[in-house]
Amino acid sequence: MTPLGMLADKELLMIKLGKPLGLLAELTHRCPLGCPYCSNPVALESRAGELDAATWARVFREAASLGVLQVHLSGGEPAARRDLVDITAAAHDAGLYTNLITSAIGMTSGRLRQLVDVGLDHVQISIQDSEAFSSDLIAGYEGAYERKRALSSEVVQLKVPLTVNAVIHRANIDHIEDFVALALELGAGRVEIAHVQYYGWALRNRAKLMPTREQVERALHAVERMRKRYRGRIVIDAVTPDYFARFPKACVGGWGRRSLNVTPSGKVLPCHAAETIPWLEFWSVRDRPLADIWESSPAFSAFRGTGWMREPCASCPRREVDFGGCRCQAFAITGDAAQADPVCQLSPHHMLVERLAAIREEAAFDYRH
């Protein structure tokens, strides 16, 4: 074994940092749906600025060399990319586990089969509600629900693992049990009960999407019942929604610790919403190798570890459990990304979260279109 003293500075840095495990590849911001809870930036990146397939192939090779194990091909809607098959093949050839995150709109049977033929490992389909009318209404796209059901059936027929993603808010939170039943009916092996994260476009609709505390409590009980009832048949992923939790979650395993996010134009982010913090500097894969960005990018260094923390985080025994919580949420609510996530009951700003959670507006959604 090589003594630590003989390792190069770069190797020592990588030991200290650890390896990223996942890469979220946002292939495009184009999307046919108008979901009011969309987590993409308010200012979307244009088609003209999207990375080409050859650049994505290089990024995937560099990611694999860094230690990344899986890539999530996302958007917008990845099917909007005519070269999606080539991009998927490149990810597979780099040795990455490939997960397609799709709305199912624009994905044909023939194209799905092509993706599977070049190495697609997993498909995640978002469904907005457990029945057609409400699902289409939330998505802002008539007929979307039936297309999602049809593509789900084709995924299962091709023997590709399927996850159903259900983004939960006030309009559908009372349908948790129906969501799980639907996922089972479709043949999914996993269902994600993913409560809305209020940044990006979703922040505009926060008061229209916010559930009541009573709804949240019923939903949490429903999840536990479903987990007991369907143990061994389907995996149910769910957590307490942030605005109703006592402690925050570690943002993607901790800022700059386990994952990278590459935007359609090539900017590399420590988390999906990091661009909501205006003063961060993001480096691009067009200009620098992915390893250099992971190791040295100002955006990744900004909140990595615990040295940036103030009280109450700095002396908190949970500081290396939740790493201060979500930096984007701290900025959205307090205006200061270095504050403790105000979701935490120990935060001096926790009362702001309680006030926001109590504000509900009965009005039409502000759609993404």
XYZ file of C-alpha atoms in Angstrom:
369
model
C 0.000 0.000 0.000
C 1.270 3.452 -0.891
C 2.116 5.553 2.223
C 0.030 8.703 2.527
C 3.182 10.769 2.450
C 3.944 9.534 -1.057
C 0.553 10.453 -2.507
C 0.238 13.476 -4.762
C -1.603 16.538 -3.460
C -4.469 15.827 -5.871
C -4.840 12.255 -4.593
C -4.855 13.454 -0.984
C -7.545 15.983 -1.848
C -9.707 13.265 -3.393
C -9.340 11.097 -0.276
C -10.466 14.036 1.848
C -13.366 14.964 -0.436
C -14.606 11.484 -1.184
C -16.062 10.396 -4.489
C -19.268 11.687 -6.051
C -21.698 8.834 -6.574
C -24.386 10.356 -8.779
C -24.626 12.740 -11.701
C -27.843 14.535 -12.637
C -27.571 15.285 -16.348
C -30.115 17.934 -17.320
C -30.153 17.355 -21.055
C -32.651 20.131 -21.808
C -35.038 22.532 -20.115
C -37.628 22.015 -22.853
C -40.768 20.326 -21.529
C -44.337 19.866 -22.826
C -45.846 20.038 -19.328
C -46.595 23.162 -17.311
C -46.346 21.761 -13.768
C -46.797 24.543 -11.194
C -44.307 22.846 -8.846
C -41.483 22.711 -11.433
C -38.104 22.852 -9.695
C -36.211 24.117 -12.743
C -35.011 27.731 -12.690
C -37.438 30.533 -13.458
C -35.127 31.550 -16.330
C -34.741 28.393 -18.409
C -31.696 27.681 -20.550
C -32.278 27.785 -24.302
C -32.121 24.955 -26.806
C -29.359 26.783 -28.676
C -27.050 26.557 -25.676
C -27.469 22.839 -24.971
C -24.408 20.584 -24.845
C -24.086 18.274 -27.820
C -23.937 14.484 -27.539
C -20.151 14.365 -27.934
C -19.667 16.726 -24.979
C -22.067 14.711 -22.848
C -20.086 11.572 -23.752
C -16.901 13.232 -22.480
C -18.660 14.356 -19.297
C -19.836 10.787 -18.662
C -16.318 9.397 -19.101
C -14.918 12.015 -16.742
C -17.694 11.287 -14.244
C -16.924 7.570 -14.274
C -13.231 8.338 -13.691
C -14.228 10.458 -10.700
C -16.110 7.540 -9.156
C -19.668 8.321 -10.249
C -21.753 5.148 -10.455
C -25.087 6.328 -11.824
C -26.381 9.038 -14.129
C -29.914 10.418 -14.127
C -30.898 11.618 -17.602
C -33.305 14.415 -16.847
C -34.699 17.736 -18.041
C -37.169 19.320 -18.755
C -38.147 16.347 -20.867
C -35.171 14.293 -22.159
C -37.286 12.977 -25.039
C -37.106 16.485 -26.527
C -33.509 15.625 -27.452
C -33.333 13.964 -30.875
C -29.948 12.508 -29.901
C -31.209 10.941 -26.652
C -30.310 7.433 -27.857
C -26.722 8.497 -28.580
C -26.452 10.222 -25.190
C -27.810 7.165 -23.382
C -25.425 4.878 -25.253
C -22.510 7.105 -24.247
C -23.502 6.927 -20.574
C -23.740 3.136 -20.763
C -20.414 2.859 -22.587
C -18.805 4.923 -19.800
C -19.886 2.222 -17.351
C -22.620 4.252 -15.659
C -25.984 2.931 -14.452
C -28.494 4.900 -16.531
C -31.807 6.167 -15.187
C -34.180 8.048 -17.499
C -36.393 10.599 -15.724
C -39.310 11.313 -18.054
C -42.813 12.753 -18.200
C -43.557 10.079 -20.866
C -44.717 12.795 -23.271
C -42.890 12.553 -26.563
C -41.468 9.096 -25.860
C -42.579 6.532 -28.439
C -42.503 2.749 -28.102
C -39.853 2.457 -30.780
C -37.599 5.012 -29.159
C -37.963 3.399 -25.756
C -36.875 0.081 -27.229
C -33.864 1.789 -28.833
C -32.891 3.224 -25.453
C -33.126 -0.192 -23.834
C -31.089 -1.722 -26.659
C -28.208 0.710 -26.052
C -28.154 0.072 -22.306
C -30.871 2.027 -20.472
C -31.109 0.473 -16.995
C -34.080 2.153 -15.314
C -37.012 4.470 -16.017
C -38.691 6.944 -13.678
C -42.039 8.365 -14.781
C -43.687 11.315 -13.072
C -47.443 11.106 -12.517
C -49.248 14.168 -11.208
C -52.244 12.470 -9.578
C -53.830 9.052 -9.232
C -56.700 9.730 -11.658
C -56.798 11.185 -15.149
C -58.689 14.496 -14.848
C -56.761 15.803 -11.855
C -53.435 14.524 -13.166
C -53.882 16.306 -16.499
C -55.095 19.457 -14.762
C -51.989 19.632 -12.571
C -49.684 18.871 -15.502
C -51.418 21.430 -17.711
C -51.559 18.865 -20.531
C -54.695 17.061 -21.662
C -54.165 13.336 -22.181
C -50.881 13.197 -20.264
C -52.152 10.649 -17.727
C -53.026 8.033 -20.336
C -49.680 8.484 -22.067
C -47.930 7.922 -18.751
C -49.878 4.731 -18.154
C -49.102 3.494 -21.658
C -45.372 4.139 -21.400
C -45.261 2.541 -17.931
C -46.769 -0.611 -19.404
C -44.181 -0.666 -22.186
C -41.304 -0.202 -19.725
C -42.476 -3.186 -17.685
C -43.001 -5.292 -20.820
C -39.372 -4.639 -21.728
C -38.419 -5.867 -18.228
C -36.848 -2.550 -17.273
C -37.246 -1.500 -13.607
C -39.826 1.259 -13.180
C -40.201 3.961 -10.524
C -43.319 6.119 -10.247
C -42.564 9.638 -9.028
C -45.477 11.427 -7.340
C -44.847 15.077 -6.471
C -47.116 15.797 -3.522
C -48.912 19.032 -2.634
C -52.290 20.203 -1.351
C -54.223 19.122 -4.460
C -53.158 15.458 -4.268
C -51.757 14.792 -0.795
C -54.932 12.976 0.271
C -54.378 10.440 -2.536
C -51.231 8.777 -1.155
C -52.827 5.352 -0.910
C -54.210 5.664 -4.440
C -50.750 6.608 -5.737
C -49.245 3.469 -4.214
C -52.063 1.328 -5.606
C -51.511 2.865 -9.036
C -47.767 2.185 -8.900
C -48.474 -1.451 -8.037
C -51.005 -1.721 -10.841
C -48.440 -0.343 -13.310
C -45.823 -2.865 -12.191
C -43.428 -0.371 -10.589
C -40.870 -1.614 -8.106
C -40.636 1.740 -6.361
C -42.815 4.782 -5.755
C -41.424 8.128 -4.632
C -43.744 10.258 -2.510
C -41.839 13.462 -3.198
C -43.220 16.546 -1.469
C -42.764 19.813 -3.341
C -39.509 21.656 -2.726
C -40.250 25.388 -2.780
C -37.631 26.966 -5.013
C -37.479 27.863 -8.691
C -40.913 27.988 -10.301
C -42.542 26.215 -7.343
C -41.786 29.217 -5.144
C -44.266 31.243 -7.235
C -46.989 28.734 -6.378
C -46.074 28.058 -2.751
C -49.314 29.317 -1.223
C -51.335 27.432 -3.863
C -49.473 24.175 -3.256
C -48.945 24.229 0.517
C -50.833 21.440 2.335
C -52.295 21.792 5.809
C -50.597 20.236 8.813
C -53.547 17.881 9.157
C -53.075 16.710 5.577
C -49.378 16.116 6.173
C -50.045 14.076 9.298
C -52.613 11.941 7.467
C -50.169 11.423 4.613
C -47.381 10.298 6.932
C -49.697 7.776 8.586
C -50.847 6.569 5.165
C -47.249 5.960 4.086
C -46.558 3.871 7.169
C -49.713 1.820 6.590
C -48.766 1.249 2.966
C -45.213 0.236 3.862
C -46.516 -2.418 6.233
C -49.211 -3.567 3.849
C -46.997 -3.866 0.764
C -43.661 -4.830 2.322
C -41.790 -6.998 -0.149
C -43.970 -5.911 -3.082
C -42.938 -2.297 -3.620
C -40.474 0.176 -2.094
C -42.104 3.387 -0.874
C -39.746 6.351 -0.535
C -41.122 9.265 1.472
C -39.983 11.816 4.022
C -41.681 14.522 6.061
C -42.104 17.660 3.904
C -39.591 20.310 4.921
C -41.997 22.985 6.104
C -43.505 20.545 8.604
C -40.306 18.847 9.827
C -38.436 19.394 13.112
C -34.993 19.030 11.565
C -33.749 19.598 8.011
C -32.455 16.990 5.585
C -28.895 16.950 4.317
C -28.990 18.594 0.893
C -28.144 15.799 -1.589
C -26.125 14.087 1.130
C -24.340 17.328 2.007
C -23.301 20.192 -0.261
C -20.597 19.026 -2.678
C -20.140 15.653 -0.990
C -21.894 13.011 -3.086
C -23.323 14.386 -6.322
C -23.005 16.752 -9.231
C -25.600 18.429 -11.417
C -24.833 19.508 -14.986
C -27.243 21.974 -16.577
C -28.215 21.841 -20.277
C -25.555 24.434 -21.128
C -22.835 22.712 -19.100
C -22.727 24.595 -15.803
C -21.902 22.249 -12.916
C -23.910 22.713 -9.709
C -23.622 21.095 -6.270
C -27.415 20.759 -6.181
C -30.305 21.211 -8.573
C -31.383 24.607 -7.222
C -27.968 26.118 -6.478
C -28.421 28.852 -9.094
C -31.072 30.450 -6.895
C -28.170 31.703 -4.746
C -27.103 34.700 -6.883
C -23.515 35.187 -5.738
C -22.249 31.662 -6.389
C -19.779 31.164 -9.249
C -20.373 28.080 -11.396
C -17.756 26.555 -13.661
C -18.661 24.839 -16.929
C -17.669 21.522 -18.469
C -17.067 23.487 -21.672
C -14.060 25.137 -20.015
C -12.756 22.701 -17.390
C -12.544 18.957 -16.724
C -15.180 17.632 -14.348
C -12.551 16.591 -11.791
C -11.225 20.159 -11.543
C -14.743 21.456 -11.025
C -15.455 18.857 -8.334
C -12.251 19.658 -6.490
C -11.904 23.422 -6.903
C -15.083 25.128 -8.117
C -16.018 28.123 -5.919
C -19.645 26.962 -5.886
C -18.704 23.513 -4.564
C -16.334 24.964 -1.988
C -18.805 27.554 -0.679
C -20.720 25.273 1.712
C -18.690 22.063 1.626
C -18.009 20.568 5.047
C -18.751 22.511 8.233
C -16.244 25.374 8.303
C -18.741 27.865 6.850
C -21.285 27.285 9.609
C -22.519 29.828 12.139
C -24.425 29.100 15.307
C -26.564 27.201 16.025
C -25.090 24.856 13.386
C -21.415 25.305 14.304
C -21.721 23.575 17.682
C -24.718 21.362 16.888
C -24.233 17.580 17.273
C -26.200 17.151 14.028
C -23.832 19.309 11.963
C -22.363 16.278 10.188
C -25.753 14.606 9.903
C -27.722 17.287 8.058
C -24.795 19.649 7.241
C -26.945 22.645 8.085
C -29.778 21.586 5.796
C -30.672 23.160 2.456
C -28.676 26.261 1.478
C -31.178 27.207 -1.207
C -34.040 27.003 1.274
C -32.103 29.110 3.762
C -31.610 31.752 1.073
C -35.212 31.619 -0.175
C -36.643 32.184 3.307
C -34.036 34.329 5.108
C -32.150 35.943 2.208
C -28.865 34.532 3.587
C -27.611 31.176 2.291
C -25.216 30.790 5.242
C -28.004 30.738 7.823
C -29.192 27.501 9.389
C -31.959 25.971 7.314
C -34.998 27.662 8.916
C -36.841 24.339 8.795
C -34.737 23.388 11.834
C -36.509 23.991 15.121
C -33.206 25.351 16.512
C -32.983 28.067 13.867
C -33.736 31.627 15.034
C -35.762 31.940 11.809
C -37.913 28.864 12.331
C -40.982 30.996 12.960
C -40.775 32.176 9.328
C -41.309 28.608 8.154
C -44.277 28.193 10.493
C -45.837 31.373 9.118
C -45.279 30.378 5.500
C -46.691 26.903 6.118
C -49.893 28.527 7.364
C -50.402 30.645 4.226
C -52.692 29.063 1.665
C -54.201 30.621 -1.407
C -57.204 29.139 -3.190
C -56.496 30.217 -6.742
C -55.565 28.788 -10.129
C -52.007 27.547 -10.525
C -49.412 29.697 -12.225
C -48.412 27.191 -14.912
C -44.917 26.852 -16.311
C -45.958 27.366 -19.960
